[in-house]
Every structure is written in structure tokens, then in C-alpha cells.
Tab-separated table of C-alpha atoms in Angstrom:
chain	number	residue	atom	x	y	z
X	1	MET	CA	-45.072	-11.911	-11.115
X	2	ALA	CA	-43.800	-10.861	-14.266
X	3	ALA	CA	-40.668	-12.452	-15.848
X	4	THR	CA	-37.455	-10.585	-15.166
X	5	THR	CA	-34.024	-10.718	-17.289
X	6	ARG	CA	-31.466	-10.223	-14.395
X	7	GLY	CA	-32.958	-7.340	-13.394
X	8	ILE	CA	-35.432	-6.110	-16.488
X	9	ILE	CA	-39.195	-6.776	-16.376
X	10	LYS	CA	-39.709	-8.359	-19.991
X	11	SER	CA	-43.322	-6.889	-19.967
X	12	LEU	CA	-41.890	-3.320	-19.656
X	13	LEU	CA	-39.864	-3.936	-22.454
X	14	PRO	CA	-40.912	-2.837	-26.277
X	15	SER	CA	-41.211	-5.490	-28.681
X	16	ALA	CA	-38.249	-6.692	-30.516
X	17	LYS	CA	-39.118	-4.703	-33.507
X	18	THR	CA	-39.453	-1.924	-31.659
X	19	ARG	CA	-36.162	-2.280	-29.795
X	20	ALA	CA	-34.009	-3.209	-33.384
X	21	ALA	CA	-35.622	0.388	-34.621
X	22	ILE	CA	-34.702	2.483	-31.632
X	23	GLY	CA	-31.193	0.860	-31.986
X	24	ARG	CA	-30.795	1.755	-35.387
X	25	ARG	CA	-31.771	5.018	-34.641
X	26	LEU	CA	-29.372	4.992	-31.458
X	27	SER	CA	-26.322	3.370	-33.776
X	28	ALA	CA	-26.513	6.029	-36.350
X	29	VAL	CA	-25.363	8.749	-33.333
X	30	THR	CA	-22.936	6.346	-31.459
X	31	GLY	CA	-20.026	8.376	-33.200
X	32	ALA	CA	-21.163	11.488	-31.648
X	33	MET	CA	-21.749	9.989	-28.143
X	34	ALA	CA	-17.955	8.887	-27.925
X	35	THR	CA	-16.611	12.472	-29.080
X	36	ALA	CA	-19.172	14.164	-26.798
X	37	THR	CA	-18.068	12.012	-24.082
X	38	VAL	CA	-14.228	12.169	-24.359
X	39	ALA	CA	-14.812	15.994	-24.401
X	40	GLU	CA	-16.638	15.758	-21.282
X	41	MET	CA	-14.299	13.695	-19.469
X	42	GLU	CA	-11.283	16.316	-20.317
X	43	ALA	CA	-13.807	19.317	-18.823
X	44	ARG	CA	-14.551	17.249	-15.594
X	45	HIS	CA	-11.314	15.455	-14.708
X	46	THR	CA	-7.765	17.266	-14.679
X	47	TRP	CA	-6.059	13.358	-14.251
X	48	PHE	CA	-7.451	12.908	-17.555
X	49	VAL	CA	-5.929	15.437	-19.203
X	50	ARG	CA	-2.532	14.719	-17.705
X	51	LEU	CA	-2.447	11.396	-19.058
X	52	ASP	CA	-0.221	10.868	-22.279
X	53	ALA	CA	-2.057	10.276	-25.316
X	54	LYS	CA	-1.792	6.427	-25.782
X	55	HIS	CA	-3.703	6.088	-22.659
X	56	ARG	CA	-6.427	8.759	-23.668
X	57	SER	CA	-6.781	6.641	-26.939
X	58	TRP	CA	-7.347	3.638	-24.949
X	59	ILE	CA	-9.992	5.244	-22.617
X	60	THR	CA	-11.571	6.548	-25.449
X	61	LEU	CA	-11.955	3.195	-27.070
X	62	VAL	CA	-13.306	1.941	-23.949
X	63	ALA	CA	-15.952	4.310	-24.005
X	64	GLN	CA	-16.745	4.169	-27.726
X	65	ALA	CA	-17.128	0.002	-26.917
X	66	GLY	CA	-19.669	0.660	-23.848
X	67	ILE	CA	-21.635	2.712	-26.218
X	68	GLU	CA	-21.538	0.761	-28.808
X	69	GLY	CA	-22.298	-2.535	-26.408
X	70	PHE	CA	-25.450	-0.691	-24.759
X	71	VAL	CA	-26.904	-0.470	-28.408
X	72	HIS	CA	-25.792	-3.772	-29.308
X	73	TRP	CA	-27.706	-5.222	-26.022
X	74	PHE	CA	-30.288	-2.787	-26.448
X	75	SER	CA	-31.236	-4.337	-29.995
X	76	GLU	CA	-30.975	-7.979	-29.424
X	77	PRO	CA	-34.381	-10.180	-30.397
X	78	GLU	CA	-34.414	-11.575	-26.704
X	79	PRO	CA	-33.237	-9.766	-23.669
X	80	ALA	CA	-30.492	-11.205	-21.494
X	81	GLY	CA	-28.189	-9.848	-19.314
X	82	PRO	CA	-25.507	-7.340	-20.519
X	83	SER	CA	-21.959	-8.817	-21.046
X	84	THR	CA	-20.058	-5.732	-20.199
X	85	MET	CA	-16.758	-7.756	-19.836
X	86	ASP	CA	-16.266	-7.186	-23.431
X	87	VAL	CA	-16.170	-3.514	-22.950
X	88	PHE	CA	-12.831	-3.105	-20.783
X	89	GLY	CA	-11.594	-5.914	-22.975
X	90	SER	CA	-10.890	-3.448	-25.659
X	91	ALA	CA	-7.940	-2.069	-23.322
X	92	PRO	CA	-4.641	-3.334	-22.303
X	93	ARG	CA	-4.585	-4.804	-18.966
X	94	GLU	CA	-1.874	-2.048	-18.777
X	95	LEU	CA	-4.365	0.559	-18.131
X	96	ALA	CA	-5.905	-1.395	-15.142
X	97	ARG	CA	-2.365	-0.203	-13.485
X	98	LYS	CA	-2.403	3.302	-14.787
X	99	ILE	CA	-5.798	4.420	-13.715
X	100	SER	CA	-7.286	3.478	-10.101
X	101	LEU	CA	-11.015	2.224	-9.346
X	102	TYR	CA	-12.071	5.119	-8.396
X	103	GLN	CA	-10.990	7.100	-11.477
X	104	THR	CA	-12.635	4.024	-13.683
X	105	VAL	CA	-15.852	4.617	-11.453
X	106	GLU	CA	-15.641	8.346	-12.398
X	107	LEU	CA	-15.292	7.789	-16.366
X	108	VAL	CA	-18.156	5.069	-15.908
X	109	ARG	CA	-20.046	8.112	-14.740
X	110	THR	CA	-19.363	10.322	-16.913
X	111	THR	CA	-20.139	8.185	-19.942
X	112	ILE	CA	-23.289	7.514	-18.604
X	113	ASP	CA	-23.984	11.134	-17.655
X	114	VAL	CA	-23.263	12.195	-21.667
X	115	VAL	CA	-24.884	9.313	-23.165
X	116	GLU	CA	-28.121	10.395	-21.047
X	117	GLN	CA	-27.694	13.796	-22.158
X	118	GLN	CA	-27.297	13.045	-26.063
X	119	ILE	CA	-30.566	10.570	-25.686
X	120	ASP	CA	-32.353	13.713	-24.634
X	121	GLU	CA	-30.999	15.795	-27.475
X	122	VAL	CA	-31.074	14.090	-30.453
X	123	MET	CA	-33.400	10.802	-29.794
X	124	PRO	CA	-37.253	10.927	-30.761
X	125	ARG	CA	-39.192	12.121	-27.460
X	126	ALA	CA	-40.637	8.272	-27.409
X	127	ASP	CA	-37.798	6.672	-27.719
X	128	ARG	CA	-36.228	8.628	-24.168
X	129	PRO	CA	-38.294	6.782	-21.432
X	130	ILE	CA	-37.088	3.379	-22.914
X	131	LEU	CA	-33.427	4.392	-23.462
X	132	HIS	CA	-33.441	6.042	-20.143
X	133	ALA	CA	-34.466	2.920	-18.171
X	134	ALA	CA	-32.326	0.554	-20.051
X	135	ILE	CA	-28.845	2.709	-19.768
X	136	LEU	CA	-29.719	2.425	-15.987
X	137	HIS	CA	-29.734	-1.067	-15.711
X	138	TYR	CA	-26.324	-1.258	-18.612
X	139	SER	CA	-24.754	0.971	-16.165
X	140	ARG	CA	-25.256	-0.638	-12.987
X	141	GLU	CA	-23.832	-3.991	-14.835
X	142	LEU	CA	-20.991	-1.937	-16.436
X	143	ALA	CA	-20.093	-0.714	-13.098
X	144	PHE	CA	-19.906	-4.081	-11.352
X	145	SER	CA	-17.585	-5.502	-14.289
X	146	ALA	CA	-15.159	-2.819	-13.540
X	147	ALA	CA	-15.171	-3.438	-10.095
X	148	GLU	CA	-14.812	-7.205	-10.856
X	149	ILE	CA	-11.575	-6.463	-13.122
X	150	TYR	CA	-10.047	-4.467	-10.311
X	151	ALA	CA	-10.787	-7.220	-7.789
X	152	ARG	CA	-9.211	-9.846	-9.950
X	153	ALA	CA	-6.363	-7.709	-10.874
X	154	ALA	CA	-5.909	-7.084	-6.747
X	155	GLU	CA	-5.748	-10.613	-6.261
X	156	LEU	CA	-3.267	-11.760	-9.076
X	157	ARG	CA	-0.913	-8.697	-7.535
X	158	GLY	CA	-1.355	-9.860	-4.258
X	159	ALA	CA	-0.492	-13.509	-4.993
X	160	TRP	CA	2.365	-12.052	-7.347
X	161	ASP	CA	3.230	-9.730	-4.049
X	162	ALA	CA	3.399	-12.947	-1.633
X	163	ARG	CA	5.295	-14.857	-4.195
X	164	LEU	CA	7.938	-12.240	-4.962
X	165	GLU	CA	8.326	-11.335	-0.996
X	166	ALA	CA	8.638	-15.562	-0.043
X	167	LEU	CA	11.834	-15.264	-2.902
X	168	VAL	CA	13.080	-12.103	-1.273
X	169	VAL	CA	12.974	-13.420	2.403
X	170	ASP	CA	14.423	-16.728	1.152
X	171	ALA	CA	17.029	-14.896	-0.027
X	172	VAL	CA	17.816	-12.812	2.534
X	173	LEU	CA	17.750	-15.457	5.101
X	174	ARG	CA	20.501	-17.840	2.676
X	175	GLY	CA	22.809	-14.791	2.449
X	176	GLU	CA	22.696	-14.665	-1.277
X	177	THR	CA	21.263	-10.785	-0.833
X	178	ASP	CA	22.528	-8.762	-3.625
X	179	GLU	CA	21.258	-5.475	-5.446
X	180	ALA	CA	18.517	-7.208	-7.492
X	181	VAL	CA	17.260	-8.470	-4.158
X	182	LEU	CA	17.321	-5.480	-2.355
X	183	SER	CA	15.329	-3.631	-5.465
X	184	ARG	CA	12.957	-6.205	-5.146
X	185	ALA	CA	12.407	-5.739	-1.596
X	186	SER	CA	12.268	-2.189	-2.301
X	187	THR	CA	9.173	-2.771	-4.348
X	188	LEU	CA	7.644	-4.427	-1.118
X	189	GLY	CA	7.651	-1.646	0.960
X	190	TRP	CA	11.166	-2.005	2.385
X	191	GLY	CA	12.484	1.319	2.937
X	192	SER	CA	14.912	0.554	5.927
X	193	ALA	CA	18.735	1.821	5.016
X	194	THR	CA	19.987	0.641	8.859
X	195	THR	CA	19.470	-2.071	11.594
X	196	ALA	CA	17.482	-5.182	10.557
X	197	VAL	CA	16.375	-7.751	12.526
X	198	VAL	CA	15.222	-11.693	12.131
X	199	VAL	CA	12.322	-13.266	14.248
X	200	VAL	CA	11.824	-16.789	13.724
X	201	GLY	CA	9.098	-18.944	15.271
X	202	PRO	CA	6.218	-21.499	14.409
X	203	ALA	CA	4.021	-21.069	11.681
X	204	PRO	CA	0.654	-20.665	12.573
X	205	GLU	CA	-1.878	-23.680	11.759
X	206	HIS	CA	-4.472	-21.759	10.019
X	207	GLU	CA	-4.300	-18.908	7.345
X	208	PRO	CA	-0.738	-17.999	7.328
X	209	ALA	CA	-1.197	-15.452	4.873
X	210	GLN	CA	-3.516	-13.654	7.191
X	211	ALA	CA	-0.971	-13.813	10.024
X	212	ILE	CA	1.846	-12.050	7.768
X	213	GLU	CA	-0.525	-9.332	7.009
X	214	SER	CA	-1.384	-8.908	10.440
X	215	ILE	CA	1.947	-8.646	11.538
X	216	ARG	CA	2.820	-6.424	8.538
X	217	HIS	CA	0.137	-4.294	10.180
X	218	ALA	CA	1.759	-4.158	13.563
X	219	ALA	CA	4.795	-3.461	12.346
X	220	THR	CA	3.538	-0.351	10.249
X	221	LYS	CA	2.149	1.050	13.011
X	222	ASP	CA	4.756	0.685	14.931
X	223	GLY	CA	6.938	2.513	12.551
X	224	LEU	CA	9.280	-0.616	11.232
X	225	ASP	CA	9.426	-2.146	7.675
X	226	MET	CA	8.464	-5.897	7.535
X	227	LEU	CA	9.394	-8.779	5.056
X	228	GLY	CA	7.476	-12.209	6.178
X	229	ALA	CA	7.505	-15.730	4.712
X	230	VAL	CA	6.391	-19.044	5.925
X	231	GLN	CA	9.406	-21.804	5.310
X	232	GLY	CA	7.935	-25.121	6.121
X	233	ASP	CA	7.074	-25.097	9.799
X	234	ARG	CA	8.605	-21.851	10.605
X	235	LEU	CA	7.457	-18.191	9.736
X	236	ALA	CA	10.326	-16.076	9.411
X	237	ILE	CA	9.819	-12.335	9.863
X	238	ILE	CA	12.529	-9.479	9.338
X	239	LEU	CA	11.855	-6.555	10.930
X	240	GLY	CA	13.561	-3.271	9.707
X	241	GLY	CA	14.246	0.329	11.271
X	242	ALA	CA	16.871	2.580	13.262
X	243	GLU	CA	15.358	2.131	16.439
X	244	LEU	CA	15.630	-1.658	16.447
X	245	ALA	CA	19.644	-0.912	17.522
X	246	GLU	CA	18.303	0.195	21.027
X	247	PRO	CA	18.518	-2.400	23.727
X	248	ASP	CA	15.446	-5.038	24.129
X	249	ARG	CA	13.369	-2.913	20.947
X	250	ALA	CA	12.788	-5.781	18.594
X	251	ALA	CA	11.751	-8.383	21.267
X	252	ALA	CA	9.397	-5.141	22.405
X	253	ALA	CA	8.493	-4.771	18.597
X	254	THR	CA	7.907	-8.757	18.263
X	255	ALA	CA	5.759	-8.947	21.571
X	256	ARG	CA	3.221	-6.655	20.037
X	257	PHE	CA	2.228	-9.412	17.355
X	258	VAL	CA	4.207	-12.621	18.865
X	259	ASP	CA	0.243	-14.054	19.050
X	260	ARG	CA	0.107	-14.247	15.607
X	261	PHE	CA	2.595	-17.287	15.704
X	262	GLY	CA	1.688	-20.698	16.194
X	263	PRO	CA	2.141	-22.269	19.412
X	264	GLY	CA	6.162	-22.496	20.551
X	265	PRO	CA	9.139	-20.870	20.918
X	266	VAL	CA	9.492	-17.123	19.073
X	267	VAL	CA	13.186	-16.028	19.036
X	268	VAL	CA	14.530	-12.637	18.244
X	269	GLY	CA	17.911	-12.520	16.334
X	270	PRO	CA	20.441	-9.915	17.573
X	271	PRO	CA	19.809	-6.591	15.207
X	272	VAL	CA	22.453	-5.929	12.333
X	273	ASP	CA	23.255	-2.854	10.667
X	274	HIS	CA	21.832	-3.640	7.074
X	275	LEU	CA	19.133	-5.779	5.334
X	276	MET	CA	22.553	-7.218	3.745
X	277	ASP	CA	23.853	-8.492	7.282
X	278	ALA	CA	20.523	-10.361	8.049
X	279	PRO	CA	22.122	-14.106	7.687
X	280	ALA	CA	23.958	-13.111	10.849
X	281	SER	CA	20.880	-12.551	12.476
X	282	THR	CA	18.850	-15.401	10.737
X	283	ARG	CA	21.790	-17.853	11.979
X	284	ALA	CA	21.274	-16.787	15.903
X	285	ALA	CA	17.116	-16.754	15.338
X	286	LEU	CA	17.149	-19.917	13.868
X	287	SER	CA	19.565	-22.061	16.084
X	288	GLY	CA	17.754	-20.374	19.266
X	289	PHE	CA	14.569	-21.466	17.931
X	290	ARG	CA	15.980	-25.230	17.532
X	291	ALA	CA	17.623	-25.160	20.884
X	292	ALA	CA	14.712	-23.225	22.635
X	293	ALA	CA	12.894	-26.856	23.615
X	294	ALA	CA	15.885	-27.096	26.395
X	295	TRP	CA	14.726	-23.692	28.472
X	296	PRO	CA	10.312	-24.050	27.926
X	297	GLU	CA	10.299	-21.411	30.682
X	298	ALA	CA	12.041	-18.646	28.487
X	299	PRO	CA	9.746	-15.890	27.778
X	300	ARG	CA	7.674	-15.518	24.441
X	301	PRO	CA	9.456	-13.539	22.627
X	302	VAL	CA	13.071	-14.369	23.655
X	303	ASN	CA	16.293	-13.041	22.458
X	304	ALA	CA	18.889	-15.255	20.649
X	305	GLN	CA	21.134	-14.078	22.868
X	306	ASP	CA	19.512	-15.124	25.662
X	307	LEU	CA	19.436	-18.667	24.628
X	308	LEU	CA	23.620	-19.137	24.175
X	309	PRO	CA	23.820	-21.803	26.535
X	310	GLU	CA	21.325	-24.143	25.163
X	311	ARG	CA	22.578	-22.715	21.798
X	312	ALA	CA	25.921	-23.968	22.511
X	313	LEU	CA	25.032	-27.484	23.839
X	314	SER	CA	23.260	-27.817	20.830
X	315	GLY	CA	25.988	-27.656	18.721
X	316	ASP	CA	26.339	-24.219	17.942
X	317	GLY	CA	29.922	-22.735	17.152
X	318	HIS	CA	29.002	-19.136	17.012
X	319	ALA	CA	27.323	-19.301	20.608
X	320	ARG	CA	30.461	-21.207	22.004
X	321	ARG	CA	32.588	-18.464	20.628
X	322	ALA	CA	30.458	-16.252	21.825
X	323	LEU	CA	30.241	-17.275	25.721
X	324	ALA	CA	34.044	-17.744	25.611
X	325	HIS	CA	35.205	-14.490	24.132
X	326	ASP	CA	32.214	-12.028	25.044
X	327	ILE	CA	32.127	-13.265	28.644
X	328	TYR	CA	35.185	-15.448	29.597
X	329	LEU	CA	37.814	-13.502	28.006
X	330	PRO	CA	36.684	-9.781	29.183
X	331	LEU	CA	36.495	-11.164	32.838
X	332	ALA	CA	39.769	-12.844	32.860
X	333	GLU	CA	41.407	-9.771	31.334
X	334	ALA	CA	39.341	-7.149	33.898
X	335	GLY	CA	41.670	-8.333	36.367
X	336	GLY	CA	40.762	-7.257	40.176
X	337	GLY	CA	39.930	-11.036	41.096
X	338	LEU	CA	36.719	-10.805	38.994
X	339	LEU	CA	37.342	-14.312	37.564
X	340	ASP	CA	38.497	-16.414	40.721
X	341	THR	CA	35.384	-14.577	42.463
X	342	LEU	CA	33.228	-16.044	39.966
X	343	ILE	CA	34.528	-19.152	40.066
X	344	THR	CA	34.525	-19.368	43.910
X	345	PHE	CA	31.359	-17.985	44.620
X	346	LEU	CA	29.590	-20.491	41.551
X	347	ASP	CA	31.958	-23.612	43.122
X	348	HIS	CA	30.355	-22.590	46.601
X	349	GLY	CA	26.250	-22.649	45.774
X	350	ASN	CA	26.365	-18.899	44.873
X	351	SER	CA	26.908	-18.000	48.662
X	352	VAL	CA	28.491	-14.763	49.606
X	353	GLU	CA	29.490	-16.029	52.662
X	354	ALA	CA	31.063	-19.168	51.436
X	355	ALA	CA	33.392	-17.294	48.957
X	356	ALA	CA	34.513	-14.732	51.224
X	357	ARG	CA	35.903	-17.341	53.318
X	358	ALA	CA	37.433	-19.475	50.750
X	359	LEU	CA	38.957	-16.349	49.063
X	360	PHE	CA	39.806	-14.857	52.716
X	361	VAL	CA	38.363	-11.740	51.903
X	362	HIS	CA	35.158	-9.550	53.773
X	363	ALA	CA	32.077	-10.649	51.876
X	364	ASN	CA	31.508	-7.089	51.136
X	365	THR	CA	34.474	-7.669	48.929
X	366	VAL	CA	32.666	-10.331	47.127
X	367	ARG	CA	29.542	-8.098	46.786
X	368	TYR	CA	31.523	-5.771	44.706
X	369	ARG	CA	33.227	-8.217	42.730
X	370	LEU	CA	29.934	-9.794	41.642
X	371	ARG	CA	28.707	-6.507	40.873
X	372	ARG	CA	31.769	-5.952	38.667
X	373	ILE	CA	31.386	-9.188	37.163
X	374	HIS	CA	27.555	-7.940	36.305
X	375	GLU	CA	28.903	-4.545	34.772
X	376	VAL	CA	31.664	-6.788	32.615
X	377	THR	CA	29.656	-9.126	31.092
X	378	GLY	CA	26.032	-7.869	31.561
X	379	TYR	CA	25.308	-11.119	33.482
X	380	GLY	CA	24.269	-11.023	36.961
X	381	PRO	CA	25.840	-13.974	39.162
X	382	THR	CA	23.298	-13.932	41.474
X	383	ASP	CA	20.569	-14.347	39.341
X	384	PRO	CA	19.884	-18.123	38.732
X	385	ARG	CA	19.746	-17.942	35.014
X	386	ASP	CA	22.932	-15.551	34.452
X	387	ALA	CA	24.813	-18.152	36.596
X	388	TYR	CA	24.001	-20.752	34.550
X	389	THR	CA	25.024	-18.669	31.425
X	390	LEU	CA	28.289	-17.644	33.431
X	391	ARG	CA	29.433	-21.515	34.158
X	392	MET	CA	28.710	-22.293	30.581
X	393	ALA	CA	31.244	-19.416	29.535
X	394	LEU	CA	33.450	-20.280	32.107
X	395	THR	CA	33.872	-24.148	31.076
X	396	LEU	CA	33.841	-23.074	27.323
X	397	GLY	CA	36.450	-20.286	27.809
X	398	ARG	CA	38.915	-23.037	29.420
X	399	LEU	CA	38.580	-25.291	26.865
X	400	LEU	CA	38.646	-22.533	23.832
X	401	LYS	CA	41.668	-20.471	24.845
X	402	PRO	CA	44.417	-20.322	23.058
């Protein structure tokens, strides 16, 4: 098999002397080729015309550098693989952010089309087959170089976005949210001006970045904004969307990507009105995450509100006050014997008949009062888990009442 140089069969190339002669003839018309290329870009691509003069001049430099690079490569005494990275090095990095990869491919295609047309018009007939074969190989390398540049830019942008997202999440969770943090969150795609919820769970053991992107995809499909970051052994997710204010909506959304977390409890904080208020949801979610080990049978995910007893026992003052003020006090203020009925019912082994005898009322009266307790507090005394929460609320209410 004939020797090759990165796809070129050397035996098919003319001699170095012949290539040098063709190269000199080609070099004499590179200026005209560059001018014709820019004119063709203006005729073909409306988006090119809409660019400002600075960006059009950069693209002109790239086209000219590409044509000159082809001439230089073709004229080398010893043919080697064309080095096309220098072609794009003639333009600043800003150009890669101004035009897309698809637009860059269009420019490369237009440039090659014009060069091939110019070869047929201005070069001697004997030179044309050789130059057409060479430009075909050179254009392929040029396209690969463009793809490599954009791939590197995407990697750098992805890495920068991940670092920025981690900083934003950390600031939000620590309660240091200001206008600058909100602005950075907006650049990361956060558009919610209303309800936010914090979800905390164990970080996945492998590929946490992929887990975060998978969660982002699931949240986007659910119509929610999402920010996420790994903090030590925890994965913290912030969800945003007006519908999260609905009861259990956040837990239902989290259930769709809960398997992206590592093994262990996943706790959903309470909804708050704005991203600025996210520390309150964070505090409850982190407290629940620390205390969840005391309730291994808890659902996954579990609302931080459902972990109030465990959080209170683990030292969470907010949980203790919530049990006392949100459950005990409403019962005490509701009257109608609800508080006494609850105490008696729990003290008599959750037996309706035993409580009725102790209270000297009919069993149906006890049943009615138990339903009222559920309406007032949201917890049903006949449910074992709810009864545990109510018992804790009674104890803390007695301790914390003024």
C-alpha cells in the first residue's frame, strides 16, 4: 500500500518542485479569493450581513487565514497533515460566542466552494485536479478543527457554569442571597419569581455531575427551574415554580428524580415565596436530613414537616416551636374539649371506648372530636405516626407555653 500522510497518498502528489510552482501561482490570487469569499458570504447568509463591522472583519481574517494556510501547506516540500488550528487562532475567542458551530460550518463550506470555483476560473487547467484533491482534504481538517474549538469551548463553559452554580447554591443556602446572586442564578436559567423549595439528600457515589444534569432534565420536563450542587456528602437541589406552593407538589416532583441521589433519606423542605427566602426551606431540609435516621421507615422522598418529632428530638428549636405553636396552641384555642379528648385518647391506648368512659361522653362524641382534631391540626389521632407527632406536640406545648 502506498505511504500516506494523514489521509494523503504521497504517490499521487506531484513533486515538491511542481507543488511549489503551483503554490506560487495560487498565492498570486489569494487576495481575490478572499474578496470573493466575503462577497459570497454576504450573498448567502443573512445572519452574516446582520453582524457588526468588527465581527465581519474577524470572519474575513479567518477566511483569509484559511486560504493562505492552504497555500502554505500545499507548497511545503514535505507534505504533512495540515495544521488548521492557526486559522481560527487569527480571531479572538469572542467570535466563538458570537457565531454558532453551525454558522461556522456554513462559513467553511462557503469558503471552500468559492476557492474551488476560483481554482476553475483562474488556475491553469493542469493545476485544477491536483488542487481540487488537496482542497478536499484540507477542508476536512478545517471542519475538524472548528468542531474541536467549539467542543473545548463547550467544556470550559460547562465547567465554569458548574462552578458558578455551586457558588450560587452555596450562597442561597447560607442566606447570603443578594441581587448579584439572583443575577447569577438568572444566567444559569433560573427564571422563577415565586415559590422555591430546597431538597437535600446523599450525593451519588459516582458521576455527581451527570446526576445533577439528569435531575435538571427531569425538572425541566416538569416545568420547574432547578439549581443543584454537591456539598460534601450531600446533594442540594433548589426547585422553583409557582405550582410548588400546592400541597405535596414538591415531593411529587422530587419523586421523579429521587433515584439520582445516593442511598439514604431525601428530604424536601417547605415551600417559600422566593429564592431570597430559600434559607428557611434549607434549614428545615437539612434538619430533616440529619434526623431522618430516627425514622428508617420514612418514605423517600419525605417532607421535612413529616419529620418534626425527629427534628425536635435532635435539637431543632424551629421544629419544637412548630409542634408547640402550630399544633398544641390551635387545639388549646379551639376549645370544645379537643385538647382534653386528645390527651385522654392517647393516654388510654388510642381506644375510643376507653376514652369515652374516662370522659363520661358517648363514643360517637369522641369520634367527632377526633375528626375535629384532624381538621384543626392536619394530624389524625387514630393514625400511629400522626399520634406520635401529636404526643410530641402535647409535651412540647406544655413545656414551651408562656
